[in-house]
N, CA, C and O of each residue as an XYZ file, in Angstrom:
516
protein
N       0.846     -1.297      0.077
C       0.062     -0.170     -0.449
C       0.311      1.383     -0.283
O       0.394      1.682      0.908
N       0.455      2.474     -1.160
C       1.607      3.381     -1.141
C       0.472      4.358      0.028
O      -0.748      4.517      0.083
N       1.768      4.897      0.927
C       1.178      5.772      2.053
C       2.092      6.641      2.459
O       3.182      6.139      2.186
N       2.289      8.035      3.139
C       2.888      8.764      3.657
C       3.604      7.999      4.953
O       2.916      7.182      5.564
N       4.937      8.241      5.373
C       5.755      7.400      6.592
C       6.690      8.040      6.834
O       7.415      8.368      5.894
N       6.985      8.409      8.048
C       7.984      9.182      8.451
C       9.433      7.571      7.800
O       9.346      6.355      7.632
N      10.344      8.433      7.686
C      11.901      9.012      7.045
C      12.937      9.498      8.031
O      13.206     10.691      7.885
N      13.404      9.052      8.726
C      14.396      8.717      9.396
C      16.369      9.123      8.158
O      17.115      8.455      7.442
N      16.292     10.452      8.612
C      17.935     10.270      7.734
C      19.384     10.001      9.308
O      19.546     10.984     10.032
N      19.913      9.201      9.502
C      20.683      8.426     10.327
C      22.039      9.208     10.291
O      22.894      9.124     11.172
N      22.126      9.939      9.225
C      23.687     10.560      9.291
C      22.977     12.129      9.768
O      23.999     12.667     10.195
N      22.068     12.980      9.917
C      21.770     13.784     10.301
C      21.164     13.729     11.436
O      20.998     14.807     12.006
N      20.515     12.123     12.286
C      20.641     11.611     13.678
C      21.255     12.185     14.639
O      22.456     11.931     14.544
N      20.893     13.208     16.023
C      22.123     12.852     17.067
C      21.714     11.921     17.735
O      22.584     11.122     18.080
N      20.485     11.676     18.119
C      20.130     10.438     18.773
C      19.175     11.397     20.548
O      18.809     10.950     21.635
N      19.147     12.958     19.832
C      18.560     13.236     21.077
C      17.827     13.409     21.765
O      17.878     14.197     22.710
N      16.666     12.472     21.351
C      15.117     11.676     21.479
C      14.306     12.797     21.543
O      13.156     12.423     21.779
N      14.410     14.474     21.401
C      13.112     14.953     20.682
C      12.326     14.755     19.957
O      11.342     15.474     19.781
N      12.494     14.081     19.571
C      11.655     13.632     18.333
C      10.032     12.798     19.038
O       8.876     13.142     18.793
N      10.396     11.909     19.737
C      10.354     10.996     21.188
C       9.114     11.596     21.442
O       8.301     11.676     20.521
N       8.911     11.931     22.303
C       8.074     12.715     22.714
C       6.380     13.607     22.638
O       5.379     13.820     23.323
N       7.270     14.029     20.611
C       6.010     14.466     20.369
C       5.524     13.253     19.078
O       4.762     13.499     18.143
N       6.115     12.112     19.322
C       5.776     10.815     18.701
C       4.105     10.835     18.576
O       3.934     10.378     17.445
N       2.522     11.178     19.245
C       1.729     10.714     19.926
C       1.783      9.236     20.306
O       1.793      8.902     21.491
N       1.836      7.950     18.863
C       1.415      7.044     18.646
C       2.601      5.895     19.130
O       2.700      4.668     19.143
N       3.152      6.678     19.386
C       5.052      5.639     19.863
C       5.446      4.803     18.901
O       5.742      3.631     19.131
N       5.488      5.464     17.485
C       6.721      4.632     16.531
C       7.322      4.903     16.347
O       7.620      4.440     15.247
N       8.918      6.370     17.114
C       9.763      6.489     16.945
C       9.999      6.469     18.657
O       9.363      7.049     19.537
N      11.557      5.267     18.770
C      11.877      5.248     19.615
C      13.675      5.528     19.311
O      14.226      5.312     18.232
N      14.567      6.216     20.959
C      16.399      6.211     20.832
C      16.847      3.756     20.548
O      16.440      2.683     20.993
N      17.708      4.213     19.707
C      17.859      2.808     19.523
C      19.285      2.874     19.707
O      19.686      3.781     18.977
N      20.202      2.373     20.304
C      20.859      2.118     19.007
C      22.093      3.870     19.638
O      23.314      4.011     19.703
N      21.100      4.672     19.907
C      22.385      5.649     19.948
C      20.874      6.953     18.557
O      20.701      8.146     18.308
N      20.506      6.154     18.316
C      19.952      6.763     17.222
C      18.262      6.430     16.875
O      17.802      5.299     17.030
N      17.294      7.787     16.304
C      16.246      7.667     16.500
C      15.422      6.422     15.439
O      15.642      6.629     14.245
N      14.542      5.215     15.730
C      13.455      4.653     14.846
C      12.935      4.232     14.671
O      12.428      4.002     15.769
N      12.143      3.486     13.658
C      10.774      4.118     13.795
C      10.671      2.235     14.240
O      11.346      1.255     13.928
N       9.651      2.421     14.964
C       9.677      1.085     15.630
C       8.715      0.208     14.633
O       9.270     -0.773     14.138
N       7.499      0.407     14.313
C       7.410     -0.732     13.038
C       6.405      0.724     12.512
O       6.163      1.837     12.979
N       5.970     -0.175     11.092
C       5.168      0.621     10.417
C       3.871      1.250     10.343
O       3.343      2.306      9.991
N       3.472     -0.402     11.063
C       2.218      0.077     11.685
C       1.759      1.259     12.519
O       0.622      1.723     12.599
N       2.549      1.538     12.948
C       2.389      2.729     14.572
C       2.521      3.956     14.337
O       2.475      4.928     15.092
N       2.746      3.835     12.876
C       2.354      5.893     12.335
C       2.179      5.775     11.142
O       2.551      5.156     10.145
N       0.912      7.209     11.816
C       0.255      7.493     11.337
C       1.104      8.551      9.658
O       0.288      8.800      8.771
N       2.219      8.918      9.473
C       1.641      9.995      9.007
C       1.575     10.793      8.774
O       1.547     11.087      7.579
N       1.514     11.573      9.596
C       1.190     13.325      9.666
C       2.011     14.157     10.480
O       1.744     15.135     11.178
N       3.537     13.280     10.128
C       4.174     14.244     10.531
C       4.143     15.563     11.900
O       4.628     16.691     11.816
N       3.271     14.836     13.326
C       3.487     15.702     14.325
C       4.660     15.569     15.110
O       4.638     16.226     16.151
N       6.017     14.677     14.821
C       7.602     14.700     15.310
C       8.700     15.925     14.142
O       9.813     16.432     14.274
N       7.480     15.976     12.908
C       8.766     16.799     11.962
C       9.750     17.850     13.095
O      10.948     17.862     13.381
N       8.087     19.008     13.712
C       8.663     20.435     14.483
C       9.635     19.879     15.131
O      10.614     20.610     15.282
N       9.720     18.565     15.680
C       9.985     18.540     17.219
C      12.183     18.102     16.958
O      12.966     18.039     17.906
N      12.479     17.944     15.825
C      13.818     17.575     15.151
C      14.995     18.491     14.478
O      15.243     18.737     13.298
N      15.775     18.996     15.996
C      16.848     20.241     15.651
C      17.406     19.653     13.997
O      17.163     20.093     12.873
N      17.958     18.876     14.305
C      18.854     18.850     12.881
C      18.163     18.893     11.381
O      18.611     19.333     10.322
N      17.105     18.371     11.643
C      16.145     18.410     10.717
C      16.248     16.825      9.890
O      16.423     16.695      8.678
N      16.103     15.798     10.800
C      16.782     14.677     10.147
C      15.599     13.609      9.415
O      15.827     12.639      8.693
N      14.126     14.214      9.924
C      13.087     13.517      9.784
C      12.000     14.597      8.238
O      11.468     15.601      7.764
N      12.469     12.975      8.218
C      10.736     13.898      6.504
C       9.630     12.814      6.367
O       9.887     11.616      6.256
N       8.513     13.281      6.384
C       7.435     12.744      5.461
C       7.601     11.755      3.837
O       8.095     12.333      2.868
N       7.234     10.581      3.737
C       7.156     10.653      2.121
C       6.756      9.579      1.558
O       6.980      8.701      2.391
N       6.343      9.157      0.738
C       4.871      8.179      0.527
C       5.941      7.511      0.082
O       7.046      7.913     -0.281
N       5.358      6.176      0.175
C       6.403      4.764     -0.047
C       5.523      3.709      0.229
O       4.776      3.907      1.187
N       5.408      2.572     -0.393
C       5.374      1.357      0.076
C       5.452      1.126      1.448
O       6.558      1.464      1.869
N       4.662      0.652      2.377
C       4.671      0.635      3.798
C       3.072     -0.155      4.502
O       2.151      0.311      3.831
N       2.727     -0.755      5.155
C       2.370     -1.304      6.107
C       0.686     -0.546      6.568
O       0.913     -0.052      7.672
N      -0.111     -0.395      6.381
C      -1.580      0.687      6.299
C      -1.242      1.167      7.756
O      -0.234      0.517      8.031
N      -1.397      1.570      8.305
C      -1.431      2.399      9.612
C      -2.511      2.038     10.145
O      -3.504      2.170      9.429
N      -2.794      1.276     12.016
C      -3.556     -0.030     13.004
C      -3.970      1.057     14.138
O      -3.260      0.869     15.126
N      -4.551      1.742     14.261
C      -5.099      2.522     15.418
C      -5.050      1.453     16.382
O      -4.752      1.853     17.507
N      -5.374     -0.524     16.226
C      -5.501     -0.912     17.779
C      -4.385     -1.002     17.940
O      -4.011     -0.410     18.952
N      -3.649     -1.475     17.410
C      -1.424     -1.724     17.142
C      -1.143     -0.318     17.835
O       0.023     -0.013     18.085
N      -1.975      0.367     18.084
C      -1.217      1.773     18.588
C      -1.501      2.436     19.507
O      -1.158      3.550     19.903
N      -2.599      1.193     20.063
C      -2.986      1.503     21.031
C      -2.524      0.479     22.272
O      -2.035      0.926     23.309
N      -2.723     -0.842     22.056
C      -1.613     -1.552     22.635
C      -0.093     -1.434     22.835
O       0.611     -2.082     23.610
N       0.258     -0.478     21.979
C       1.713     -0.701     21.644
C       1.516      0.888     23.263
O       2.079      0.755     24.349
N       0.670      2.080     22.916
C       0.190      2.446     24.086
C       0.860      1.790     25.699
O       1.736      2.078     26.515
N       0.055      1.003     25.536
C      -1.217      0.915     27.188
C       0.434      0.155     27.232
O       1.043      0.839     28.054
N       0.964     -0.456     26.938
C       2.501     -1.725     26.758
C       3.849     -0.271     27.467
O       4.755     -0.555     28.251
N       3.664      0.759     27.070
C       5.022      1.586     27.178
C       4.349      2.340     28.329
O       5.190      2.649     29.173
N       3.238      2.696     28.609
C       2.829      3.457     29.973
C       3.079      1.751     31.037
O       3.407      1.958     32.206
N       2.961      0.592     30.716
C       3.417     -0.409     31.952
C       4.480     -0.094     32.362
O       4.794      0.222     33.510
N       5.165     -0.171     31.347
C       6.989     -0.001     31.596
C       7.237      1.225     32.095
O       8.295      1.197     32.723
N       6.693      2.376     32.095
C       6.619      3.479     32.761
C       6.682      3.684     33.893
O       7.527      4.477     34.306
N       5.840      3.058     34.736
C       5.667      2.841     36.140
C       6.295      2.142     36.416
O       6.838      2.741     37.344
N       6.997      0.731     36.363
C       7.818      0.146     36.589
C       9.407      1.365     35.988
O      10.564      1.028     36.241
N       9.160      2.347     35.422
C      10.576      3.139     35.718
C      11.408      2.316     34.348
O      12.561      2.746     34.396
N      11.330      1.658     33.566
C      11.922      1.206     32.240
C      11.539      2.011     31.913
O      10.328      1.987     32.131
N      11.911      3.089     31.325
C      12.076      4.305     29.937
C      11.873      3.606     29.528
O      11.981      2.544     30.142
N      11.354      3.599     27.983
C      11.778      3.651     26.987
C      12.896      4.492     25.464
O      13.531      4.194     24.452
N      12.421      5.811     26.429
C      13.415      6.729     25.525
C      15.061      6.773     25.704
O      15.864      7.460     25.072
N      15.252      6.032     26.534
C      17.054      5.661     26.344
C      17.852      6.805     26.888
O      18.986      6.845     26.410
N      17.477      8.080     28.062
C      17.444      8.355     28.913
C      17.532      8.029     29.993
O      16.573      8.438     30.647
N      18.636      7.145     30.882
C      18.457      7.172     31.956
C      18.481      8.007     33.527
O      18.553      7.533     34.661
N      18.403      9.215     33.128
C      18.799     10.687     33.894
C      17.229     10.493     34.037
O      16.878      9.705     34.915
N      15.868     11.346     33.001
C      15.073     10.995     33.094
C      14.079      9.552     33.700
O      12.957      9.626     33.199
N      14.182      8.672     34.352
C      13.603      7.695     35.097
C      13.659      8.142     36.236
O      14.663      8.710     36.666
N      11.957      7.853     37.311
C      11.788      8.659     37.624
C      12.580      7.808     39.267
O      12.614      6.584     39.387
N      13.042      8.622     40.170
C      13.658      7.094     41.277
C      13.213      7.596     42.498
O      12.946      8.788     42.651
N      13.112      6.727     43.406
C      12.918      6.951     44.474
C      13.783      7.155     45.715
O      14.886      6.901     45.233
N      13.895      7.303     46.364
C      14.716      7.631     47.608
C      14.236      7.215     48.830
O      13.075      7.618     48.907
N      14.506      6.687     49.697
C      13.783      5.783     50.965
C      14.868      5.656     51.381
O      15.820      5.369     50.656
N      14.957      5.860     52.751
C      15.850      5.764     53.806
C      16.475      4.266     53.526
O      15.881      3.236     53.845
N      17.957      4.302     52.783
C      18.225      2.789     53.493
C      18.627      2.442     53.863
O      19.592      3.129     54.197
N      18.659      1.418     54.255
C      19.070      0.187     55.368
C      20.264     -0.349     55.398
O      20.524     -1.502     55.057
N      21.346      0.796     55.973
C      22.646      1.149     56.366
C      23.254      0.316     57.308
O      22.464      0.478     58.238
N      24.153     -0.511     57.756
C      24.609     -0.974     58.251
C      24.536     -0.020     59.926
O      24.848      1.129     60.238
N      24.160     -0.792     60.427
C      24.609      0.550     62.234
C      25.987     -0.198     62.383
O      26.566     -1.203     61.968
N      26.208      1.077     63.371
C      28.294      1.790     63.372
C      27.336      1.283     65.281
O      26.271      0.981     65.820
N      28.698      1.522     65.476
C      28.364      2.063     67.802
C      29.328      2.999     67.663
O      30.176      3.169     66.788
N      29.100      3.515     68.544
C      30.150      4.995     68.950
C      30.529      4.727     70.252
O      29.819      3.827     70.700
N      31.339      5.119     71.048
C      31.834      3.956     71.710
C      31.067      4.644     73.323
O      31.702      4.655     74.378
N      29.663      5.154     73.194
C      28.483      5.415     74.502
C      27.199      4.933     74.098
O      26.103      5.494     74.068
N      27.664      3.448     73.707
C      26.540      2.787     73.175
C      25.756      3.137     72.569
O      24.822      2.335     72.577
N      25.572      4.033     71.941
C      24.305      4.387     71.000
C      24.473      4.315     68.999
O      25.274      4.623     68.117
N      22.939      3.612     69.189
C      23.684      3.940     67.591
C      23.124      4.719     66.309
O      22.154      5.471     66.212
N      24.039      4.296     65.376
C      24.142      5.812     64.261
C      23.717      5.292     63.383
O      23.675      4.062     63.376
N      23.297      5.956     62.440
C      22.339      5.619     60.724
C      23.285      6.782     59.843
O      23.534      7.907     60.277
N      23.501      6.530     59.221
C      23.590      7.479     58.384
C      21.973      8.385     57.865
O      20.891      7.805     57.957
N      22.078      9.713     57.386
C      21.105      9.723     56.886
C      21.425     10.576     55.385
O      20.798     11.589     55.075
N      22.265     10.105     54.725
C      22.013     10.431     53.763
C      22.172      9.719     52.746
O      23.147      9.309     52.116
N      20.457      9.575     52.627
C      20.021      8.961     51.950
C      19.727      9.624     49.936
O      19.719      8.847     48.982
N      19.589     10.696     49.856
C      20.327     11.338     48.706
C      21.645     10.798     48.213
O      21.961     11.219     47.100
N      22.353     10.095     48.696
C      23.764     10.918     48.222
C      24.744      9.751     47.562
O      25.007      8.836     48.342
N      25.304      9.658     46.270
C      25.573     10.661     45.664
C      25.344     11.253     45.308
O      24.541     11.002     44.410
N      25.725     12.804     45.517
C      24.905     13.732     44.455
C      25.923     14.616     44.344
O      26.481     15.297     45.205
N      26.178     14.478     42.632
C      26.951     14.991     42.065
C      25.801     16.555     41.685
O      24.585     16.683     41.544
N      27.114     17.618     41.632
C      26.737     19.403     41.945
C      27.497     19.412     40.908
O      28.548     18.771     40.898
N      27.030     20.244     39.728
C      27.971     20.632     38.392
C      26.898     23.177     38.638
O      27.227     24.064     37.851
């Protein structure tokens, strides 16, 4: 079937990931440092992701491709939602993962006056720039 679909110029793509949230269907992901079309049936060909790419690596082309499948997209988005709940975000950026800093069960140490000391550094190590 001849239809409009996204094409990614791998030479221009820097893997910044700005196009990923711009695709409401979840058809784009960063894989091995580059934007990739996950599956042809997820891309609706409307091009909402085009304006998000600072390098101009995305364009809409008309070519033979599997037809857009809205049912598959809904299933795919549900799977992605479940993954993000488990902190396994598909975007490829570990810094964007949600982290929960709880009081750790560090080994207790005793000092000379028989009091138990625990570390209060629950957010350690912290990198400051």
